[in-house]
Amino acid sequence: MRSFRAEHNLIAVSANLRETALNTEQTLDTTLLVDRDSILQLSPRREDNRDEQTGKEEPDRAYNLGALSETTLTFSKAKPQDFAFGYAFALGTCSPSAWGTGYKHVITPTEEMCNPSFTAAGRLGQTVMKRRFASFLVDQLTATFAKDSWAKLSLSVKGTGKYTDNVTKETVTAAYNAMELTLAANAVQGATAAARLDSIHAVRVLVPTTGEYKDVAITAASSATPAVLTITAPGEEATSTSYEILYAPTEPAWCSFPARVDESPLRVTDLVVKVGGLWNGTTFLEGHSMSEEIESIEHVISNEMAVEFRPGGTGAYASYAYRQRRIQTLKLDRQFRDFIMQRKILDNEYFGVQMKATGAEFETGKNFYVDVVFPRCVVLKAPLKVNGNFVGEEGDLQVLEDDTYGSVRVEVANKVSGYAQ
């Protein structure tokens, strides 16, 4: 039978290549190791006629306004690969360069009005269905390092709603007492008789005398093209009627999910945080190193993506996607061991921040790493609190745009040749 276990779910994306245009699908190149509850969602838009004069108390029509798409991709054990993919599509510009047998990816904010989009596909269960979505865009990125835990990454994404399923519906005309149905052109997905039978989701017939549909039992699907389905005759009459068949035909190429990138996830112990230093375009100079006093540090990018139906598009999915503005914040939760952050508030001081997480070596002398530099920050507030038996401090930092070096620079080292290219 069809497996609908959540452990069999998969999500793949075009991590290395951006889409050439909105609603133009790109080749899937990477399967992501996201959390089990990350599911690509279609968001249908429906509107009824409750505000029209129908002569009835309640609405009697519903209008199909197409669909949008959305999901949250959650990486509870985030790897350099995940950070590179997320930041590349959240910020928009990624410049790779060779580094030994690997690559360094320098990721910075784009000046374009819209961020790059990527294609994604999801498999639900092992054999239930697969669905490909065009044009997902990162609406919000949240990168979190908390004590005694893995690095975490969350990507809230919005899409235009353009999709393709591997399951289709076909209507066949045959007698009400038929015992076989022949598809118009397609074969049924599956190399074995059992697999082909699993690929038939439902067969129903329009009862000629009463006008309702009823389910039809199916016992076999042939390997021929087009396929022949063996069914239990729903009745004795030879009257011609309609059969609706819901099934998965032979899968197109996008249904073959690519390999994952094999990297070790990062731990909070891999992280070094420096506050108050200076970025000179090449190196982050000095600054106060924070270590064991940190409870957590979190970076949030909000792109406020507007994905809309506009004139000249299609009624099935959105044709417009733009970033309204980019806002970045840092939240620092730490033990209150010194007056450094409080003084920065009083002085309204501008300063740089660096977060660098270094992983294992992929070759001698070259490590996986994620290095995030903010050239210009300011503390908005840093309320004091009691955290267990210790005095704590929560620092809310605003990321600002520096005249020379911009707002943020992310550098990721791994063995993938490029992202969002």
CSV table of C-alpha atoms in Angstrom, one decimal:
chain,number,residue,atom,x,y,z
A,1,MET,CA,0.0,0.0,0.0
A,2,ARG,CA,1.0,3.6,-0.4
A,3,SER,CA,3.3,4.7,2.5
A,4,PHE,CA,2.2,7.9,4.2
A,5,ARG,CA,4.8,8.0,6.9
A,6,ALA,CA,6.3,11.5,7.6
A,7,GLU,CA,9.8,10.0,7.9
A,8,HIS,CA,9.6,9.4,4.1
A,9,ASN,CA,9.0,13.1,3.3
A,10,LEU,CA,11.6,14.9,1.2
A,11,ILE,CA,12.2,18.4,0.0
A,12,ALA,CA,14.6,19.4,-2.9
A,13,VAL,CA,15.5,22.8,-4.2
A,14,SER,CA,17.5,24.6,-6.9
A,15,ALA,CA,20.0,25.8,-4.3
A,16,ASN,CA,22.9,26.3,-6.8
A,17,LEU,CA,20.9,28.1,-9.5
A,18,ARG,CA,18.4,30.9,-9.3
A,19,GLU,CA,15.4,30.9,-11.6
A,20,THR,CA,16.0,32.9,-14.8
A,21,ALA,CA,12.6,34.6,-14.4
A,22,LEU,CA,9.6,34.5,-12.1
A,23,ASN,CA,7.5,31.4,-12.6
A,24,THR,CA,10.2,29.7,-14.7
A,25,GLU,CA,11.2,26.4,-13.0
A,26,GLN,CA,14.8,25.7,-12.4
A,27,THR,CA,16.5,22.3,-12.2
A,28,LEU,CA,16.4,20.8,-8.7
A,29,ASP,CA,20.0,20.1,-7.5
A,30,THR,CA,20.0,19.6,-3.7
A,31,THR,CA,17.8,17.7,-1.3
A,32,LEU,CA,17.6,19.5,2.0
A,33,LEU,CA,17.9,17.8,5.4
A,34,VAL,CA,15.1,19.9,6.9
A,35,ASP,CA,13.0,19.0,10.0
A,36,ARG,CA,10.3,16.4,9.5
A,37,ASP,CA,7.4,18.9,9.8
A,38,SER,CA,8.6,21.2,7.0
A,39,ILE,CA,6.1,20.8,4.2
A,40,LEU,CA,5.7,22.8,1.1
A,41,GLN,CA,2.2,24.2,1.3
A,42,LEU,CA,-0.2,25.3,-1.5
A,43,SER,CA,-2.5,28.2,-0.2
A,44,PRO,CA,-5.7,28.2,-2.3
A,45,ARG,CA,-7.6,31.5,-2.6
A,46,ARG,CA,-11.3,31.1,-2.5
A,47,GLU,CA,-14.1,33.7,-2.2
A,48,ASP,CA,-17.8,33.1,-1.8
A,49,ASN,CA,-20.7,35.4,-2.8
A,50,ARG,CA,-22.0,36.1,0.7
A,51,ASP,CA,-22.1,39.9,0.0
A,52,GLU,CA,-24.2,39.6,-3.2
A,53,GLN,CA,-28.0,39.5,-3.4
A,54,THR,CA,-28.5,35.8,-3.9
A,55,GLY,CA,-32.0,35.6,-2.4
A,56,LYS,CA,-30.6,33.2,0.2
A,57,GLU,CA,-29.4,33.7,3.7
A,58,GLU,CA,-26.1,31.9,3.0
A,59,PRO,CA,-23.7,32.0,0.0
A,60,ASP,CA,-24.3,29.6,-2.8
A,61,ARG,CA,-21.2,30.1,-5.0
A,62,ALA,CA,-17.4,30.0,-4.4
A,63,TYR,CA,-14.9,31.6,-6.8
A,64,ASN,CA,-11.5,30.2,-7.5
A,65,LEU,CA,-8.9,33.0,-7.2
A,66,GLY,CA,-5.9,30.8,-7.9
A,67,ALA,CA,-3.3,30.0,-5.2
A,68,LEU,CA,-0.1,31.2,-3.5
A,69,SER,CA,2.4,29.0,-1.8
A,70,GLU,CA,4.4,29.1,1.4
A,71,THR,CA,6.4,27.1,3.9
A,72,THR,CA,8.9,27.4,6.7
A,73,LEU,CA,12.1,25.4,6.1
A,74,THR,CA,13.5,24.6,9.5
A,75,PHE,CA,17.0,23.3,10.0
A,76,SER,CA,17.4,22.2,13.7
A,77,LYS,CA,20.9,20.9,13.0
A,78,ALA,CA,22.1,23.6,10.5
A,79,LYS,CA,25.2,23.0,8.4
A,80,PRO,CA,27.3,25.4,6.4
A,81,GLN,CA,25.4,24.2,3.3
A,82,ASP,CA,22.1,25.4,4.9
A,83,PHE,CA,23.5,28.8,5.9
A,84,ALA,CA,24.9,29.3,2.4
A,85,PHE,CA,21.6,28.4,0.7
A,86,GLY,CA,19.5,30.5,3.1
A,87,TYR,CA,21.6,33.6,3.2
A,88,ALA,CA,22.2,33.5,-0.6
A,89,PHE,CA,18.5,33.6,-1.4
A,90,ALA,CA,17.7,35.9,1.6
A,91,LEU,CA,20.3,38.5,0.7
A,92,GLY,CA,20.5,38.0,-3.1
A,93,THR,CA,24.2,38.2,-4.1
A,94,CYS,CA,26.6,35.3,-3.8
A,95,SER,CA,30.2,35.4,-5.2
A,96,PRO,CA,32.1,32.1,-4.9
A,97,SER,CA,35.8,31.6,-5.2
A,98,ALA,CA,38.0,28.5,-5.2
A,99,TRP,CA,39.7,27.6,-1.8
A,100,GLY,CA,41.7,24.5,-2.0
A,101,THR,CA,39.4,21.7,-2.9
A,102,GLY,CA,36.5,23.8,-1.7
A,103,TYR,CA,35.0,27.2,-2.1
A,104,LYS,CA,34.4,30.5,-0.2
A,105,HIS,CA,31.1,32.1,-0.8
A,106,VAL,CA,30.8,35.8,-0.1
A,107,ILE,CA,27.1,36.7,0.3
A,108,THR,CA,25.9,40.3,0.4
A,109,PRO,CA,22.6,42.2,0.0
A,110,THR,CA,21.4,42.7,-3.5
A,111,GLU,CA,20.6,46.2,-4.8
A,112,GLU,CA,17.9,44.7,-7.1
A,113,MET,CA,14.3,45.4,-6.2
A,114,CYS,CA,13.6,41.6,-5.8
A,115,ASN,CA,15.6,38.8,-4.4
A,116,PRO,CA,16.4,35.7,-6.5
A,117,SER,CA,13.7,32.9,-6.5
A,118,PHE,CA,14.3,29.2,-6.3
A,119,THR,CA,12.3,26.1,-7.4
A,120,ALA,CA,11.3,23.5,-4.7
A,121,ALA,CA,9.6,20.1,-4.8
A,122,GLY,CA,8.3,18.0,-2.0
A,123,ARG,CA,7.6,14.3,-1.6
A,124,LEU,CA,4.9,13.4,0.9
A,125,GLY,CA,5.2,9.9,2.2
A,126,GLN,CA,7.1,7.5,0.1
A,127,THR,CA,4.6,7.1,-2.7
A,128,VAL,CA,1.6,9.3,-2.0
A,129,MET,CA,2.4,12.3,-4.1
A,130,LYS,CA,5.1,14.7,-5.3
A,131,ARG,CA,4.6,18.4,-6.0
A,132,ARG,CA,6.9,21.0,-7.6
A,133,PHE,CA,6.6,24.7,-6.9
A,134,ALA,CA,8.1,27.5,-9.0
A,135,SER,CA,9.4,30.7,-7.5
A,136,PHE,CA,9.8,30.6,-3.8
A,137,LEU,CA,11.4,33.6,-2.2
A,138,VAL,CA,12.9,34.0,1.3
A,139,ASP,CA,10.6,36.3,3.3
A,140,GLN,CA,12.4,36.0,6.6
A,141,LEU,CA,15.6,34.3,7.8
A,142,THR,CA,16.3,33.5,11.4
A,143,ALA,CA,19.8,32.1,12.4
A,144,THR,CA,20.0,31.1,16.1
A,145,PHE,CA,22.9,30.0,18.3
A,146,ALA,CA,21.8,29.0,21.8
A,147,LYS,CA,23.8,27.5,24.6
A,148,ASP,CA,24.3,23.7,24.6
A,149,SER,CA,22.6,23.2,21.2
A,150,TRP,CA,23.0,22.9,17.5
A,151,ALA,CA,23.0,26.0,15.3
A,152,LYS,CA,19.5,26.5,14.0
A,153,LEU,CA,18.2,28.1,10.8
A,154,SER,CA,14.6,28.9,9.9
A,155,LEU,CA,13.6,30.2,6.4
A,156,SER,CA,10.0,31.5,6.1
A,157,VAL,CA,9.4,31.5,2.3
A,158,LYS,CA,6.6,32.8,0.1
A,159,GLY,CA,5.8,31.6,-3.4
A,160,THR,CA,3.7,32.6,-6.4
A,161,GLY,CA,1.6,29.4,-6.2
A,162,LYS,CA,2.6,27.9,-9.6
A,163,TYR,CA,2.9,24.2,-9.1
A,164,THR,CA,3.0,20.8,-10.9
A,165,ASP,CA,1.7,17.5,-9.4
A,166,ASN,CA,2.8,14.0,-10.3
A,167,VAL,CA,-0.8,12.9,-9.8
A,168,THR,CA,-3.4,13.7,-12.5
A,169,LYS,CA,-7.1,13.2,-13.2
A,170,GLU,CA,-8.4,11.6,-16.4
A,171,THR,CA,-11.9,11.0,-17.6
A,172,VAL,CA,-12.6,7.8,-19.6
A,173,THR,CA,-15.9,7.0,-21.3
A,174,ALA,CA,-16.9,3.3,-21.0
A,175,ALA,CA,-19.9,1.1,-20.3
A,176,TYR,CA,-21.4,1.0,-16.8
A,177,ASN,CA,-20.7,-2.8,-16.8
A,178,ALA,CA,-17.1,-2.4,-18.1
A,179,MET,CA,-14.4,-4.5,-16.5
A,180,GLU,CA,-11.5,-2.7,-18.2
A,181,LEU,CA,-10.6,1.0,-18.7
A,182,THR,CA,-7.9,2.2,-21.1
A,183,LEU,CA,-6.2,5.5,-20.4
A,184,ALA,CA,-5.9,8.0,-23.2
A,185,ALA,CA,-2.1,8.0,-23.6
A,186,ASN,CA,-0.2,7.6,-20.3
A,187,ALA,CA,1.4,4.6,-18.6
A,188,VAL,CA,1.0,4.2,-14.9
A,189,GLN,CA,4.0,4.8,-12.7
A,190,GLY,CA,5.6,1.7,-11.2
A,191,ALA,CA,7.9,-1.1,-12.2
A,192,THR,CA,5.8,-3.8,-10.5
A,193,ALA,CA,2.1,-4.7,-10.5
A,194,ALA,CA,1.9,-3.7,-6.8
A,195,ALA,CA,3.6,-0.4,-7.4
A,196,ARG,CA,1.3,0.4,-10.4
A,197,LEU,CA,-1.7,-0.4,-8.3
A,198,ASP,CA,-0.5,1.9,-5.6
A,199,SER,CA,-0.2,4.7,-8.2
A,200,ILE,CA,-4.0,4.5,-8.8
A,201,HIS,CA,-5.4,6.7,-6.1
A,202,ALA,CA,-9.1,6.4,-7.0
A,203,VAL,CA,-11.5,5.4,-9.7
A,204,ARG,CA,-15.1,6.6,-9.6
A,205,VAL,CA,-18.1,6.2,-12.0
A,206,LEU,CA,-21.0,8.4,-12.7
A,207,VAL,CA,-24.1,6.3,-12.1
A,208,PRO,CA,-26.2,6.7,-15.3
A,209,THR,CA,-29.7,6.4,-13.7
A,210,THR,CA,-29.2,8.7,-10.6
A,211,GLY,CA,-26.4,11.0,-11.5
A,212,GLU,CA,-24.1,10.5,-8.5
A,213,TYR,CA,-20.5,9.2,-8.4
A,214,LYS,CA,-19.6,6.0,-6.7
A,215,ASP,CA,-16.2,4.4,-6.1
A,216,VAL,CA,-15.0,1.6,-8.3
A,217,ALA,CA,-12.7,-1.2,-7.1
A,218,ILE,CA,-9.5,-1.6,-9.2
A,219,THR,CA,-7.6,-4.8,-9.2
A,220,ALA,CA,-4.7,-4.3,-11.6
A,221,ALA,CA,-2.9,-1.7,-13.9
A,222,SER,CA,-1.0,-3.0,-16.8
A,223,SER,CA,2.6,-1.9,-17.8
A,224,ALA,CA,1.5,-0.9,-21.3
A,225,THR,CA,1.4,2.6,-22.7
A,226,PRO,CA,-1.4,3.6,-22.5
A,227,ALA,CA,-2.2,1.5,-19.5
A,228,VAL,CA,-5.2,-0.8,-19.1
A,229,LEU,CA,-6.9,-0.8,-15.7
A,230,THR,CA,-8.8,-3.9,-14.6
A,231,ILE,CA,-11.8,-3.0,-12.5
A,232,THR,CA,-14.8,-4.7,-10.9
A,233,ALA,CA,-17.8,-3.8,-13.0
A,234,PRO,CA,-19.9,-1.2,-11.0
A,235,GLY,CA,-23.2,-2.4,-12.5
A,236,GLU,CA,-24.9,-4.6,-15.1
A,237,GLU,CA,-26.2,-2.0,-17.5
A,238,ALA,CA,-24.3,-1.5,-20.8
A,239,THR,CA,-25.1,2.3,-20.7
A,240,SER,CA,-22.1,4.5,-21.6
A,241,THR,CA,-21.0,6.7,-18.8
A,242,SER,CA,-17.9,8.6,-17.4
A,243,TYR,CA,-15.2,7.2,-15.2
A,244,GLU,CA,-12.8,9.5,-13.4
A,245,ILE,CA,-9.4,8.1,-12.7
A,246,LEU,CA,-7.0,9.7,-10.3
A,247,TYR,CA,-3.5,8.3,-10.8
A,248,ALA,CA,0.3,9.0,-11.1
A,249,PRO,CA,1.5,8.6,-14.7
A,250,THR,CA,5.1,7.8,-15.5
A,251,GLU,CA,7.1,10.3,-13.6
A,252,PRO,CA,8.9,13.3,-15.3
A,253,ALA,CA,12.5,14.0,-14.6
A,254,TRP,CA,11.9,16.5,-11.8
A,255,CYS,CA,10.4,13.6,-9.7
A,256,SER,CA,13.9,12.1,-9.2
A,257,PHE,CA,15.2,13.9,-6.1
A,258,PRO,CA,18.9,14.8,-6.1
A,259,ALA,CA,21.5,13.9,-3.4
A,260,ARG,CA,22.0,15.8,-0.1
A,261,VAL,CA,25.1,17.7,0.7
A,262,ASP,CA,27.0,15.7,3.3
A,263,GLU,CA,28.3,18.1,6.0
A,264,SER,CA,28.5,18.0,9.8
A,265,PRO,CA,26.1,20.4,11.6
A,266,LEU,CA,27.5,23.3,13.7
A,267,ARG,CA,27.3,23.5,17.5
A,268,VAL,CA,27.1,26.7,19.6
A,269,THR,CA,30.5,25.7,20.9
A,270,ASP,CA,31.9,26.3,17.4
A,271,LEU,CA,30.8,30.0,17.6
A,272,VAL,CA,32.9,33.1,18.5
A,273,VAL,CA,31.2,36.4,18.9
A,274,LYS,CA,33.0,39.8,18.9
A,275,VAL,CA,31.3,43.0,19.7
A,276,GLY,CA,32.7,46.5,19.2
A,277,GLY,CA,35.3,45.7,16.5
A,278,LEU,CA,35.9,47.3,13.1
A,279,TRP,CA,35.5,45.7,9.7
A,280,ASN,CA,38.0,47.2,7.2
A,281,GLY,CA,36.8,45.4,4.2
A,282,THR,CA,39.2,42.5,4.6
A,283,THR,CA,39.5,41.7,8.3
A,284,PHE,CA,37.4,42.2,11.5
A,285,LEU,CA,39.7,44.1,13.8
A,286,GLU,CA,39.7,43.5,17.5
A,287,GLY,CA,36.4,43.9,19.4
A,288,HIS,CA,35.3,42.4,22.8
A,289,SER,CA,35.1,38.7,22.6
A,290,MET,CA,32.0,37.2,24.3
A,291,SER,CA,31.9,33.5,25.0
A,292,GLU,CA,30.5,31.6,28.0
A,293,GLU,CA,28.3,34.5,29.1
A,294,ILE,CA,26.1,34.2,26.0
A,295,GLU,CA,22.8,32.4,26.5
A,296,SER,CA,21.9,32.9,22.8
A,297,ILE,CA,22.4,35.2,19.8
A,298,GLU,CA,19.9,35.5,16.9
A,299,HIS,CA,20.1,37.2,13.5
A,300,VAL,CA,16.8,38.0,11.7
A,301,ILE,CA,16.5,39.3,8.2
A,302,SER,CA,13.0,40.4,7.2
A,303,ASN,CA,12.5,41.1,3.5
A,304,GLU,CA,8.8,41.9,3.6
A,305,MET,CA,8.1,40.1,0.3
A,306,ALA,CA,5.0,41.2,-1.6
A,307,VAL,CA,3.8,38.3,-3.8
A,308,GLU,CA,0.7,39.5,-5.7
A,309,PHE,CA,-1.7,38.9,-8.6
A,310,ARG,CA,-1.3,41.9,-11.0
A,311,PRO,CA,-2.6,42.8,-14.4
A,312,GLY,CA,-1.0,40.9,-17.3
A,313,GLY,CA,-0.5,37.8,-15.3
A,314,THR,CA,-2.6,34.7,-14.9
A,315,GLY,CA,-5.5,33.9,-12.6
A,316,ALA,CA,-3.9,30.7,-11.4
A,317,TYR,CA,-0.8,32.1,-9.6
A,318,ALA,CA,0.9,35.4,-8.8
A,319,SER,CA,2.9,37.2,-11.4
A,320,TYR,CA,4.5,39.9,-9.1
A,321,ALA,CA,7.1,39.4,-6.4
A,322,TYR,CA,9.2,42.3,-4.9
A,323,ARG,CA,11.0,43.0,-1.7
A,324,GLN,CA,9.4,46.0,0.0
A,325,ARG,CA,12.3,46.6,2.3
A,326,ARG,CA,15.0,44.8,4.2
A,327,ILE,CA,15.2,45.0,8.0
A,328,GLN,CA,17.9,43.2,10.1
A,329,THR,CA,18.1,42.8,13.8
A,330,LEU,CA,20.4,41.0,16.3
A,331,LYS,CA,19.2,39.7,19.6
A,332,LEU,CA,21.8,39.0,22.3
A,333,ASP,CA,20.8,37.2,25.5
A,334,ARG,CA,23.7,37.0,28.0
A,335,GLN,CA,24.6,37.0,31.6
A,336,PHE,CA,25.1,40.5,33.0
A,337,ARG,CA,28.8,40.3,33.8
A,338,ASP,CA,29.9,43.8,32.8
A,339,PHE,CA,28.5,47.3,31.8
A,340,ILE,CA,29.7,47.1,28.1
A,341,MET,CA,26.3,47.0,26.4
A,342,GLN,CA,24.7,49.5,28.8
A,343,ARG,CA,27.5,52.0,28.1
A,344,LYS,CA,26.9,51.6,24.4
A,345,ILE,CA,23.3,52.6,24.9
A,346,LEU,CA,24.2,55.6,26.9
A,347,ASP,CA,26.8,56.7,24.3
A,348,ASN,CA,24.6,55.8,21.3
A,349,GLU,CA,27.7,54.1,19.9
A,350,TYR,CA,28.0,52.6,16.5
A,351,PHE,CA,30.1,49.4,16.4
A,352,GLY,CA,30.8,46.3,14.4
A,353,VAL,CA,29.7,42.7,15.3
A,354,GLN,CA,31.2,39.4,14.1
A,355,MET,CA,29.7,35.9,14.5
A,356,LYS,CA,32.0,33.1,13.2
A,357,ALA,CA,31.2,29.4,13.6
A,358,THR,CA,34.0,27.1,12.5
A,359,GLY,CA,33.4,23.4,11.8
A,360,ALA,CA,35.5,20.4,10.9
A,361,GLU,CA,38.3,20.3,8.4
A,362,PHE,CA,37.4,19.2,4.8
A,363,GLU,CA,41.1,19.2,4.0
A,364,THR,CA,44.2,19.9,5.9
A,365,GLY,CA,44.2,23.5,7.2
A,366,LYS,CA,40.8,24.3,5.6
A,367,ASN,CA,37.6,24.2,7.7
A,368,PHE,CA,34.0,24.5,7.1
A,369,TYR,CA,32.8,27.8,8.5
A,370,VAL,CA,30.1,30.5,8.6
A,371,ASP,CA,31.4,34.0,9.2
A,372,VAL,CA,28.8,36.8,9.5
A,373,VAL,CA,30.0,40.4,9.9
A,374,PHE,CA,27.8,43.5,10.6
A,375,PRO,CA,30.0,46.6,10.0
A,376,ARG,CA,27.6,49.0,11.8
A,377,CYS,CA,25.2,48.2,14.6
A,378,VAL,CA,23.6,50.1,17.5
A,379,VAL,CA,21.9,48.9,20.7
A,380,LEU,CA,18.3,49.9,20.8
A,381,LYS,CA,17.7,48.6,24.3
A,382,ALA,CA,19.2,46.1,26.7
A,383,PRO,CA,16.8,45.4,29.6
A,384,LEU,CA,18.1,43.6,32.7
A,385,LYS,CA,16.5,40.5,34.1
A,386,VAL,CA,16.9,37.6,36.4
A,387,ASN,CA,17.8,34.4,34.6
A,388,GLY,CA,17.7,31.6,37.1
A,389,ASN,CA,20.2,32.4,39.8
A,390,PHE,CA,22.0,35.0,37.7
A,391,VAL,CA,21.5,38.5,36.5
A,392,GLY,CA,20.9,38.6,32.7
A,393,GLU,CA,20.8,41.2,29.9
A,394,GLU,CA,18.9,41.1,26.6
A,395,GLY,CA,20.5,43.3,24.0
A,396,ASP,CA,18.3,44.3,21.0
A,397,LEU,CA,20.6,45.5,18.3
A,398,GLN,CA,19.6,47.2,15.1
A,399,VAL,CA,21.7,46.3,12.0
A,400,LEU,CA,22.5,49.5,10.1
A,401,GLU,CA,23.9,50.1,6.6
A,402,ASP,CA,27.5,51.3,6.6
A,403,ASP,CA,28.4,53.9,3.9
A,404,THR,CA,31.3,51.8,2.6
A,405,TYR,CA,30.7,48.2,3.6
A,406,GLY,CA,26.9,47.8,3.6
A,407,SER,CA,24.8,46.2,6.3
A,408,VAL,CA,26.0,42.6,6.4
A,409,ARG,CA,28.6,40.3,4.8
A,410,VAL,CA,28.3,36.5,5.1
A,411,GLU,CA,31.2,34.2,4.2
A,412,VAL,CA,30.6,30.5,4.0
A,413,ALA,CA,33.3,27.9,3.3
A,414,ASN,CA,32.4,24.4,2.0
A,415,LYS,CA,32.7,22.1,-1.0
A,416,VAL,CA,29.8,23.4,-3.1
A,417,SER,CA,30.7,25.5,-6.1
A,418,GLY,CA,28.0,28.1,-5.9
A,419,TYR,CA,24.6,29.2,-4.6
A,420,ALA,CA,21.9,31.3,-6.3
A,421,GLN,CA,24.1,31.7,-9.4
